């Protein structure tokens, strides 16, 4: 690893490539201690990481109940189609009926408790009401019901004492619903990560500050700041956007030192490759720990992990240094920083999950690095490749709906199965 | 369609099932006119639907630039490994070099413009610097560079005049980055949908109000309200949560009429099946248009679309009536309401996208309705089925990571390919 400043490379040897899985393992081991926890309302817990096992005090549904609007009956009374039964009671949801006498039916509604004695529900559409002045009348049952039909059994969803959600689960809308369904109006979750982000590079200009036709030669708009901020918000982080830091060592040191005080993580983009114009590296070496990795990852080779001790004495702030090229920056965020932020919150499952899909393209040139090829699912159920796989080409991340995770040294022939990671699985 | 109130069903004929695709088509046709547009900062536009074509005024990259830290050279000067070239200039990113004289190299950094005369970049790791007092020294080039290597070409990402993002595109972090990369600091997008939501059912209790061990018989916690609100926020809506409306017609009429004034859409859960305890239907018939559908969808048969004219005279408010069972409610939201809300914003692509995956389970009983089976991807690259497919079982939506979209009348044998819709693709 090139971890000391070398004004001009002294030898032609390249730094050895670090396997991506090894880098991720080293990085995730740094996410200790995990963030403190806090209690939040269940309404506000979407996307947060649960810090407790949720044990149900409830059986759901609490008792056998009707899955349909219709009539609760005794199957024995309906041996042939057309049985006519006296409607002896009426059980809306939220009320409790009485013992169903033989030869009678109970008018019942979805969610209402099945009365004792009944062993099936006949849905309304399979019946014909026979009105009768001054009573609930009778009902003709057009079918022969099966025992248990349209009855939702007590405990079918959850039994009392069940762990319905485990510590480390990242909460989704469905999980919030499940927590609520057993009575939890508050949940213990990890505190939101506080993330500071900064970009480096004198060539960077903010959109809106200079019009396209007035851009100086060499100047480029800062795009990393936009997707990075959005990615962090989607991950539920509190974001402190420090903007573009001038390409000099003093400014970089000051920005990093200040940000470390109130952040759990500082994300930098640019300034981590071996060129001497990169001040992030020197600033981090001056302020704390620094590891520089040449990842076996394409796009996305240079990556830095560092930490800065807080002057308050309250632990250290993590730093991840991402490459400046937009696609490299985006993908190293998804593959390394996202799992890191989830681990920091105690999440149990943090790795991107791939599915096998058919490549409808050839990739004839193997690379010594593990590649993340931008692809899009096509109507034929396969994957199409974006023509330009350069790391500067952000259009590939918009055109594509995911990446093929292609091992180092591997070529792809059209028709082969490859590992596809959909962006959708990484954006929430 | 059962669109008139029938206290007791007068015949045993069931309402004909409406194919789901037909229901979606009818529903989406109602999403006219689309919402007005507004200008927002690009930083704040994640998840919004673009209301303009974005035409680039910029070529990205504007000029050929270096993809690496290293040396810009003339390939003709490096015919054999070990060529030594005088370092005649130094070009950090953001600066412009001069014509590269034959026999010289330019120290160059990632993103910096390639100087005239140079036709390749040699990455630093393939070089050895030869320092020299009072000058930039020389560099030994260890390899034989290929013409064009490590040069990112002007316009490789975007050419001036290109439409980089089209009207109707739902913005993602990558799209925000792309918009910023061509200089857009503001974007014209559809206004956020204003959505009111209410649940009906006297059996519903809010978590926190009654402890699990104090729940009355027949009472259940309202879980729909929790996932629905989270789903709406993820879709970028403004949410007006009206809570639980008592099961009587007057309260329902008042709640709906008031909500219509300031909402684009009212979502109700519960109260749309054919039972007479359902007041949503009667209230909607009193207030405006109502269509009741029996969808060919399992879970999720009963569904209502309605509209309520605003007393202000400013158009009408849409209403979607979802079934009360949690899983039915959740899935009808994903399959019908989500596309409706996206269409209302002018989004071009709104349908859930399925991928073909292998079923690792049997589903021997065909249903006359199109089924959405809760499944989870397994380590073997197939799909496992959640044991309990009842519509009351919200655990299936937490355990599962998607649904199999199984056509009506179809059985599944283990090993067959099925249509899998991952939840992740529907939650953002």
Short mmCIF file of C-alpha atoms in Angstrom, two decimals, chain A:
data_model
loop_
_atom_site.label_atom_id
_atom_site.label_comp_id
_atom_site.label_asym_id
_atom_site.label_seq_id
_atom_site.Cartn_x
_atom_site.Cartn_y
_atom_site.Cartn_z
CA UNK A 1 0.00 0.00 0.00
CA UNK A 2 1.26 3.46 -0.92
CA UNK A 3 0.83 4.98 2.51
CA UNK A 4 3.69 7.50 2.55
CA UNK A 5 3.98 10.58 0.38
CA UNK A 6 6.14 10.03 -2.68
CA UNK A 7 6.54 13.21 -4.74
CA UNK A 8 7.52 11.22 -7.76
CA UNK A 9 7.12 7.47 -7.79
CA UNK A 10 10.51 5.96 -7.05
CA UNK A 11 9.93 2.68 -8.80
CA UNK A 12 7.76 1.32 -11.54
CA UNK A 13 6.15 -1.27 -9.24
CA UNK A 14 2.40 -0.83 -8.86
CA UNK A 15 0.84 -1.09 -5.42
CA UNK A 16 -0.71 -4.54 -5.00
CA UNK A 17 -4.46 -4.62 -5.54
CA UNK A 18 -6.54 -5.28 -2.44
CA UNK A 19 -9.42 -7.70 -3.01
CA UNK A 20 -12.68 -5.81 -2.53
CA UNK A 21 -14.08 -8.33 -0.04
CA UNK A 22 -10.94 -7.96 2.09
CA UNK A 23 -11.26 -4.16 2.01
CA UNK A 24 -14.92 -4.39 3.02
CA UNK A 25 -14.05 -6.74 5.90
CA UNK A 26 -11.32 -4.40 7.17
CA UNK A 27 -13.62 -1.41 6.82
CA UNK A 28 -16.59 -3.00 8.58
CA UNK A 29 -14.35 -4.08 11.47
CA UNK A 30 -13.66 -0.35 12.00
CA UNK A 31 -17.37 0.35 12.59
CA UNK A 32 -16.97 -0.20 16.32
CA UNK A 33 -18.39 0.89 18.66
CA UNK A 34 -21.76 1.09 16.96
CA UNK A 35 -23.83 4.24 17.42
CA UNK A 36 -25.83 4.80 20.60
CA UNK A 37 -29.54 4.04 20.47
CA UNK A 38 -32.64 6.17 20.98
CA UNK A 39 -36.39 5.69 21.23
CA UNK A 40 -38.48 6.95 18.31
CA UNK A 41 -42.16 6.79 17.46
CA UNK A 42 -43.00 3.85 15.18
CA UNK A 43 -44.37 6.37 12.68
CA UNK A 44 -40.91 7.90 12.38
CA UNK A 45 -38.82 4.74 12.31
CA UNK A 46 -38.80 3.92 8.58
CA UNK A 47 -35.27 3.10 7.43
CA UNK A 48 -33.85 3.01 10.95
CA UNK A 49 -32.02 -0.01 12.38
CA UNK A 50 -33.80 -1.77 15.23
CA UNK A 51 -31.77 -1.97 18.45
CA UNK A 52 -34.06 -4.41 20.30
CA UNK A 53 -35.80 -7.71 19.67
CA UNK A 54 -39.54 -7.02 19.39
CA UNK A 55 -41.42 -9.67 21.36
CA UNK A 56 -45.12 -9.82 20.76
CA UNK A 57 -47.40 -9.58 23.80
CA UNK A 58 -50.28 -10.37 21.51
CA UNK A 59 -51.68 -13.16 19.44
CA UNK A 60 -52.59 -11.94 15.94
CA UNK A 61 -55.33 -12.44 15.07
CA UNK A 62 -56.37 -12.82 18.71
CA UNK A 63 -59.19 -15.22 17.84
CA UNK A 64 -60.51 -17.04 14.81
CA UNK A 65 -62.17 -14.44 12.62
CA UNK A 66 -63.84 -14.07 9.28
CA UNK A 67 -61.79 -13.44 6.15
CA UNK A 68 -64.90 -12.36 4.25
CA UNK A 69 -68.22 -10.61 4.54
CA UNK A 70 -70.83 -13.36 4.59
CA UNK A 71 -72.34 -15.91 6.93
CA UNK A 72 -70.81 -18.06 9.64
CA UNK A 73 -72.34 -21.53 9.47
CA UNK A 74 -72.06 -25.09 10.68
CA UNK A 75 -70.79 -27.19 7.78
CA UNK A 76 -73.06 -30.04 8.96
CA UNK A 77 -76.07 -27.83 8.17
CA UNK A 78 -74.99 -27.32 4.55
CA UNK A 79 -74.52 -30.83 3.22
CA UNK A 80 -76.14 -29.94 -0.12
CA UNK A 81 -76.32 -26.67 -2.12
CA UNK A 82 -79.35 -24.53 -1.33
CA UNK A 83 -79.62 -25.10 2.41
CA UNK A 84 -81.74 -22.40 4.01
CA UNK A 85 -80.73 -21.25 7.50
CA UNK A 86 -82.34 -18.82 9.90
CA UNK A 87 -80.09 -15.78 10.50
CA UNK A 88 -79.98 -15.82 14.30
CA UNK A 89 -77.40 -13.13 14.94
CA UNK A 90 -75.36 -10.39 13.32
CA UNK A 91 -71.67 -9.92 14.14
CA UNK A 92 -69.98 -6.78 12.82
CA UNK A 93 -66.20 -6.46 13.28
CA UNK A 94 -65.39 -5.45 16.83
CA UNK A 95 -68.33 -7.25 18.40
CA UNK A 96 -68.64 -10.77 19.77
CA UNK A 97 -71.42 -13.17 18.83
CA UNK A 98 -73.03 -15.96 20.81
CA UNK A 99 -73.04 -19.75 20.41
CA UNK A 100 -74.29 -20.57 16.92
CA UNK A 101 -77.30 -22.84 17.33
CA UNK A 102 -77.59 -25.77 14.89
CA UNK A 103 -79.68 -24.86 11.84
CA UNK A 104 -78.85 -21.17 12.10
CA UNK A 105 -76.34 -18.83 10.46
CA UNK A 106 -74.70 -15.64 11.73
CA UNK A 107 -74.42 -12.63 9.45
CA UNK A 108 -70.69 -11.81 9.80
CA UNK A 109 -68.27 -9.25 8.47
CA UNK A 110 -64.59 -9.27 7.60
CA UNK A 111 -62.46 -9.31 10.73
CA UNK A 112 -65.31 -10.24 13.06
CA UNK A 113 -64.78 -13.05 15.53
CA UNK A 114 -66.17 -16.44 14.50
CA UNK A 115 -68.97 -17.39 16.93
CA UNK A 116 -68.61 -20.57 18.94
CA UNK A 117 -70.14 -23.50 17.09
CA UNK A 118 -69.48 -22.16 13.60
CA UNK A 119 -66.84 -23.96 11.53
CA UNK A 120 -66.93 -22.14 8.17
CA UNK A 121 -67.76 -18.81 6.58
CA UNK A 122 -69.70 -18.63 3.33
CA UNK A 123 -68.95 -15.48 1.42
CA UNK A 124 -71.88 -13.24 0.68
CA UNK A 125 -71.60 -13.79 -3.06
CA UNK A 126 -72.37 -17.50 -2.49
CA UNK A 127 -75.62 -16.75 -0.67
CA UNK A 128 -79.07 -15.31 -1.21
CA UNK A 129 -80.83 -13.42 1.56
CA UNK A 130 -84.45 -14.27 2.30
CA UNK A 131 -85.82 -11.13 4.03
CA UNK A 132 -88.49 -11.49 6.67
CA UNK A 133 -90.41 -8.72 8.43
CA UNK A 134 -89.26 -8.07 12.01
CA UNK A 135 -86.30 -10.45 12.02
CA UNK A 136 -82.95 -11.00 10.37
CA UNK A 137 -84.63 -13.35 7.97
CA UNK A 138 -83.04 -16.41 6.48
CA UNK A 139 -80.22 -17.08 4.07
CA UNK A 140 -79.91 -19.63 1.29
CA UNK A 141 -76.41 -21.10 1.02
CA UNK A 142 -75.71 -21.76 -2.66
CA UNK A 143 -72.62 -23.90 -2.12
CA UNK A 144 -71.34 -26.72 0.07
CA UNK A 145 -68.76 -25.06 2.31
CA UNK A 146 -65.52 -26.80 3.30
CA UNK A 147 -64.74 -26.97 7.02
CA UNK A 148 -62.63 -23.96 8.03
CA UNK A 149 -63.18 -22.00 4.86
CA UNK A 150 -62.72 -18.21 5.04
CA UNK A 151 -61.73 -18.48 8.69
CA UNK A 152 -58.48 -16.77 9.71
CA UNK A 153 -57.05 -18.71 12.62
CA UNK A 154 -55.95 -17.15 15.88
CA UNK A 155 -52.16 -16.73 15.94
CA UNK A 156 -51.92 -17.26 12.20
CA UNK A 157 -49.83 -14.10 11.95
CA UNK A 158 -48.12 -13.93 15.33
CA UNK A 159 -48.26 -15.91 18.57
CA UNK A 160 -47.70 -14.22 21.93
CA UNK A 161 -44.00 -14.50 22.83
CA UNK A 162 -42.84 -14.60 19.21
CA UNK A 163 -39.97 -12.35 18.23
CA UNK A 164 -41.60 -10.50 15.34
CA UNK A 165 -38.58 -8.36 14.47
CA UNK A 166 -34.97 -8.91 15.47
CA UNK A 167 -32.34 -6.49 16.64
CA UNK A 168 -30.32 -5.42 13.61
CA UNK A 169 -33.30 -5.41 11.25
CA UNK A 170 -33.47 -2.37 9.03
CA UNK A 171 -37.05 -1.14 9.29
CA UNK A 172 -39.23 -0.96 6.20
CA UNK A 173 -42.85 0.18 5.81
CA UNK A 174 -43.97 -3.46 6.21
CA UNK A 175 -41.87 -3.85 9.38
CA UNK A 176 -43.43 -0.71 10.87
CA UNK A 177 -46.84 -2.18 10.14
CA UNK A 178 -45.87 -5.45 11.79
CA UNK A 179 -44.50 -3.66 14.88
CA UNK A 180 -47.72 -1.66 15.12
CA UNK A 181 -49.86 -4.75 14.66
CA UNK A 182 -48.54 -6.13 17.96
CA UNK A 183 -48.90 -2.82 19.76
CA UNK A 184 -45.51 -1.07 19.56
CA UNK A 185 -45.93 2.68 19.25
CA UNK A 186 -42.25 3.34 20.02
CA UNK A 187 -39.10 1.53 18.94
CA UNK A 188 -35.50 1.52 20.15
CA UNK A 189 -33.27 2.23 17.15
CA UNK A 190 -29.70 3.32 16.44
CA UNK A 191 -29.15 7.06 16.33
CA UNK A 192 -28.95 8.49 12.83
CA UNK A 193 -25.37 8.62 11.54
CA UNK A 194 -24.04 12.17 11.31
CA UNK A 195 -22.13 12.42 8.08
CA UNK A 196 -20.03 15.32 6.85
CA UNK A 197 -19.16 15.39 3.17
CA UNK A 198 -16.68 17.43 1.23
CA UNK A 199 -15.27 17.48 -2.27
CA UNK A 200 -11.77 18.52 -3.23
CA UNK A 201 -10.49 19.81 -6.53
CA UNK A 202 -9.85 23.35 -7.78
CA UNK A 203 -11.46 22.36 -11.07
CA UNK A 204 -14.86 21.96 -9.40
CA UNK A 205 -17.55 24.59 -9.92
CA UNK A 206 -21.05 24.58 -8.45
CA UNK A 207 -23.96 24.57 -10.91
CA UNK A 208 -25.72 27.92 -10.80
CA UNK A 209 -22.51 29.80 -10.01
CA UNK A 210 -21.12 29.73 -13.52
CA UNK A 211 -23.24 29.27 -16.66
CA UNK A 212 -22.29 26.42 -19.02
CA UNK A 213 -21.07 28.81 -21.72
CA UNK A 214 -18.91 30.70 -19.23
CA UNK A 215 -17.06 27.65 -17.86
CA UNK A 216 -13.30 28.12 -17.92
CA UNK A 217 -11.13 25.49 -19.58
CA UNK A 218 -10.53 22.63 -17.18
CA UNK A 219 -13.49 23.54 -14.97
CA UNK A 220 -16.16 20.92 -14.32
CA UNK A 221 -19.39 21.04 -12.38
CA UNK A 222 -19.43 19.25 -9.06
CA UNK A 223 -21.85 16.37 -9.54
CA UNK A 224 -20.62 14.10 -6.73
CA UNK A 225 -22.03 16.42 -4.11
CA UNK A 226 -25.53 16.00 -5.51
CA UNK A 227 -25.79 12.25 -5.68
CA UNK A 228 -23.82 11.77 -2.48
CA UNK A 229 -26.15 13.98 -0.47
CA UNK A 230 -29.21 12.23 -1.91
CA UNK A 231 -27.73 8.79 -1.18
CA UNK A 232 -27.01 9.79 2.41
CA UNK A 233 -30.53 11.11 2.96
CA UNK A 234 -31.96 7.89 1.53
CA UNK A 235 -29.84 6.01 4.04
CA UNK A 236 -31.38 8.08 6.84
CA UNK A 237 -28.25 10.09 7.70
CA UNK A 238 -27.98 13.59 9.04
CA UNK A 239 -25.89 15.41 6.46
CA UNK A 240 -23.41 18.23 6.97
CA UNK A 241 -22.41 19.33 3.49
CA UNK A 242 -19.12 21.20 3.64
CA UNK A 243 -19.00 21.79 -0.09
CA UNK A 244 -15.79 22.13 -2.08
CA UNK A 245 -12.59 22.53 -0.10
CA UNK A 246 -9.74 24.40 -1.85
CA UNK A 247 -6.86 22.24 -3.06
CA UNK A 248 -4.38 23.16 -0.37
CA UNK A 249 -3.22 21.43 2.73
CA UNK A 250 -4.15 24.05 5.34
CA UNK A 251 -7.75 24.37 4.18
CA UNK A 252 -8.09 20.60 4.06
CA UNK A 253 -6.68 20.13 7.58
CA UNK A 254 -9.00 22.77 9.03
CA UNK A 255 -12.08 21.39 7.27
CA UNK A 256 -11.41 17.81 8.38
CA UNK A 257 -10.53 18.72 11.96
CA UNK A 258 -13.67 20.83 12.42
CA UNK A 259 -15.95 18.27 10.79
CA UNK A 260 -14.59 15.46 12.98
CA UNK A 261 -15.93 17.10 16.15
CA UNK A 262 -19.61 16.67 15.28
CA UNK A 263 -19.56 13.78 12.82
CA UNK A 264 -19.53 10.01 12.92
CA UNK A 265 -18.14 9.86 9.41
CA UNK A 266 -16.53 12.27 6.98
CA UNK A 267 -16.79 11.36 3.31
CA UNK A 268 -14.36 12.99 0.94
CA UNK A 269 -14.40 12.70 -2.84
CA UNK A 270 -11.24 13.25 -4.82
CA UNK A 271 -7.74 13.51 -3.45
CA UNK A 272 -6.97 9.89 -2.61
CA UNK A 273 -4.90 8.76 -5.55
CA UNK A 274 -1.12 8.83 -5.50
CA UNK A 275 -0.70 12.22 -7.21
CA UNK A 276 0.86 14.96 -5.12
CA UNK A 277 -1.98 17.40 -5.77
CA UNK A 278 -4.06 15.36 -3.34
CA UNK A 279 -4.08 17.00 0.05
CA UNK A 280 -6.61 14.77 1.75
CA UNK A 281 -3.98 12.12 2.25
CA UNK A 282 -1.44 14.45 3.82
CA UNK A 283 -4.07 16.11 5.99
CA UNK A 284 -5.29 12.77 7.28
CA UNK A 285 -1.77 11.61 8.04
CA UNK A 286 -1.27 14.77 10.06
CA UNK A 287 -4.56 14.41 11.94
CA UNK A 288 -4.82 10.69 12.63
CA UNK A 289 -4.82 7.28 11.09
CA UNK A 290 -4.74 6.69 7.35
CA UNK A 291 -4.89 3.61 5.17
CA UNK A 292 -4.71 3.94 1.42
CA UNK A 293 -5.94 1.05 -0.64
CA UNK A 294 -5.69 0.20 -4.30
CA UNK A 295 -8.91 -1.75 -4.60
CA UNK A 296 -9.42 -4.54 -7.06
CA UNK A 297 -12.47 -2.64 -8.24
CA UNK A 298 -13.24 -1.00 -11.56
CA UNK A 299 -14.37 1.71 -11.61
CA UNK A 300 -13.07 2.76 -8.21
CA UNK A 301 -9.46 1.78 -7.53
CA UNK A 302 -8.23 4.36 -5.01
CA UNK A 303 -9.93 4.36 -1.61
CA UNK A 304 -8.85 5.62 1.78
CA UNK A 305 -9.95 4.86 5.30
CA UNK A 306 -8.86 7.15 8.07
CA UNK A 307 -9.86 8.34 11.48
CA UNK A 308 -9.43 11.62 13.30
CA UNK A 309 -9.34 11.79 17.10
CA UNK A 310 -11.74 14.45 18.39
CA UNK A 311 -10.20 17.26 20.41
CA UNK A 312 -13.08 16.84 22.86
CA UNK A 313 -11.54 13.48 23.67
CA UNK A 314 -14.79 11.78 22.71
CA UNK A 315 -13.50 9.05 20.46
CA UNK A 316 -12.61 9.36 16.84
CA UNK A 317 -14.41 10.27 13.64
CA UNK A 318 -14.24 7.88 10.73
CA UNK A 319 -13.15 9.11 7.32
CA UNK A 320 -13.69 7.44 3.97
CA UNK A 321 -11.86 8.90 1.01
CA UNK A 322 -13.55 8.16 -2.32
CA UNK A 323 -12.15 8.70 -5.79
CA UNK A 324 -13.19 11.86 -7.60
CA UNK A 325 -14.52 10.35 -10.82
CA UNK A 326 -18.30 10.36 -10.53
CA UNK A 327 -18.94 6.70 -11.31
CA UNK A 328 -16.01 5.55 -9.15
CA UNK A 329 -17.25 7.72 -6.35
CA UNK A 330 -20.83 6.48 -6.70
CA UNK A 331 -19.89 2.80 -6.80
CA UNK A 332 -17.37 2.92 -3.96
CA UNK A 333 -20.12 4.58 -1.93
CA UNK A 334 -22.57 1.77 -2.70
CA UNK A 335 -20.09 -1.07 -2.20
CA UNK A 336 -18.10 0.24 0.79
CA UNK A 337 -19.59 3.30 2.48
CA UNK A 338 -23.21 2.10 2.49
CA UNK A 339 -22.35 -1.19 4.28
CA UNK A 340 -20.15 0.80 6.66
CA UNK A 341 -22.97 3.20 7.58
CA UNK A 342 -25.40 0.32 8.09
CA UNK A 343 -22.88 -1.58 10.23
CA UNK A 344 -22.33 1.53 12.32
CA UNK A 345 -26.06 1.33 13.11
CA UNK A 346 -25.81 -2.34 14.03
CA UNK A 347 -27.60 -3.64 10.94
CA UNK A 348 -27.42 -7.39 10.49
CA UNK A 349 -27.49 -7.56 6.70
CA UNK A 350 -25.40 -4.96 4.92
CA UNK A 351 -23.95 -6.60 1.80
CA UNK A 352 -25.42 -5.87 -1.63
CA UNK A 353 -27.41 -8.88 -2.82
CA UNK A 354 -26.91 -10.10 -6.36
CA UNK A 355 -29.27 -12.17 -8.48
CA UNK A 356 -28.21 -14.36 -11.37
CA UNK A 357 -29.30 -12.97 -14.73
CA UNK A 358 -28.46 -13.64 -18.34
CA UNK A 359 -25.96 -11.36 -20.04
CA UNK A 360 -27.16 -10.35 -23.50
CA UNK A 361 -23.76 -8.90 -24.33
CA UNK A 362 -20.14 -9.93 -24.78
CA UNK A 363 -17.37 -8.67 -22.54
CA UNK A 364 -14.33 -10.07 -24.27
CA UNK A 365 -11.54 -8.26 -22.38
CA UNK A 366 -10.83 -9.54 -18.90
CA UNK A 367 -9.59 -7.02 -16.39
CA UNK A 368 -7.28 -7.75 -13.50
CA UNK A 369 -9.70 -5.83 -11.28
CA UNK A 370 -13.20 -6.93 -10.24
CA UNK A 371 -15.50 -4.95 -12.47
CA UNK A 372 -18.89 -3.37 -11.93
CA UNK A 373 -20.44 -3.09 -15.38
CA UNK A 374 -23.41 -0.77 -15.79
CA UNK A 375 -26.26 -2.70 -17.35
CA UNK A 376 -30.00 -2.51 -17.85
CA UNK A 377 -32.60 -5.25 -17.82
CA UNK A 378 -34.21 -5.70 -21.21
CA UNK A 379 -37.67 -6.90 -22.20
CA UNK A 380 -36.27 -10.34 -23.07
CA UNK A 381 -35.28 -10.96 -19.47
CA UNK A 382 -31.57 -10.40 -20.05
CA UNK A 383 -29.10 -7.61 -19.41
CA UNK A 384 -27.90 -5.02 -21.91
CA UNK A 385 -24.54 -3.31 -21.44
CA UNK A 386 -24.07 0.46 -21.51
CA UNK A 387 -21.73 1.18 -24.41
CA UNK A 388 -19.36 3.46 -22.51
CA UNK A 389 -18.03 1.94 -19.29
CA UNK A 390 -15.64 4.81 -18.53
CA UNK A 391 -15.56 5.94 -14.92
CA UNK A 392 -16.31 9.51 -15.88
CA UNK A 393 -19.58 8.68 -17.58
CA UNK A 394 -22.38 9.34 -15.10
CA UNK A 395 -24.97 8.75 -17.84
CA UNK A 396 -24.22 5.05 -17.37
CA UNK A 397 -25.62 5.22 -13.84
CA UNK A 398 -28.85 6.82 -15.08
CA UNK A 399 -29.28 4.63 -18.15
CA UNK A 400 -28.49 1.49 -16.17
CA UNK A 401 -30.66 -0.06 -13.50
CA UNK A 402 -27.84 -2.00 -11.89
CA UNK A 403 -24.37 -3.43 -12.22
CA UNK A 404 -22.94 -6.79 -13.14
CA UNK A 405 -20.46 -7.81 -10.47
CA UNK A 406 -17.79 -9.41 -12.67
CA UNK A 407 -14.87 -11.18 -10.95
CA UNK A 408 -11.31 -10.15 -11.80
CA UNK A 409 -9.91 -11.88 -14.85
CA UNK A 410 -13.29 -12.98 -16.16
CA UNK A 411 -14.74 -12.48 -19.63
CA UNK A 412 -18.44 -12.74 -20.38
CA UNK A 413 -20.08 -14.39 -23.36
CA UNK A 414 -23.62 -13.49 -24.36
CA UNK A 415 -26.04 -15.99 -22.84
CA UNK A 416 -23.99 -16.67 -19.71
CA UNK A 417 -25.42 -16.10 -16.26
CA UNK A 418 -23.86 -13.21 -14.36
CA UNK A 419 -24.31 -11.63 -10.94
CA UNK A 420 -26.64 -8.65 -11.21
CA UNK A 421 -27.00 -6.10 -8.41
CA UNK A 422 -30.04 -3.85 -8.97
CA UNK A 423 -29.55 -0.23 -7.97
CA UNK A 424 -33.01 -0.26 -6.40
CA UNK A 425 -31.72 -2.62 -3.70
CA UNK A 426 -28.98 -0.13 -2.80
CA UNK A 427 -30.89 3.14 -2.87
CA UNK A 428 -33.02 2.66 0.22
#
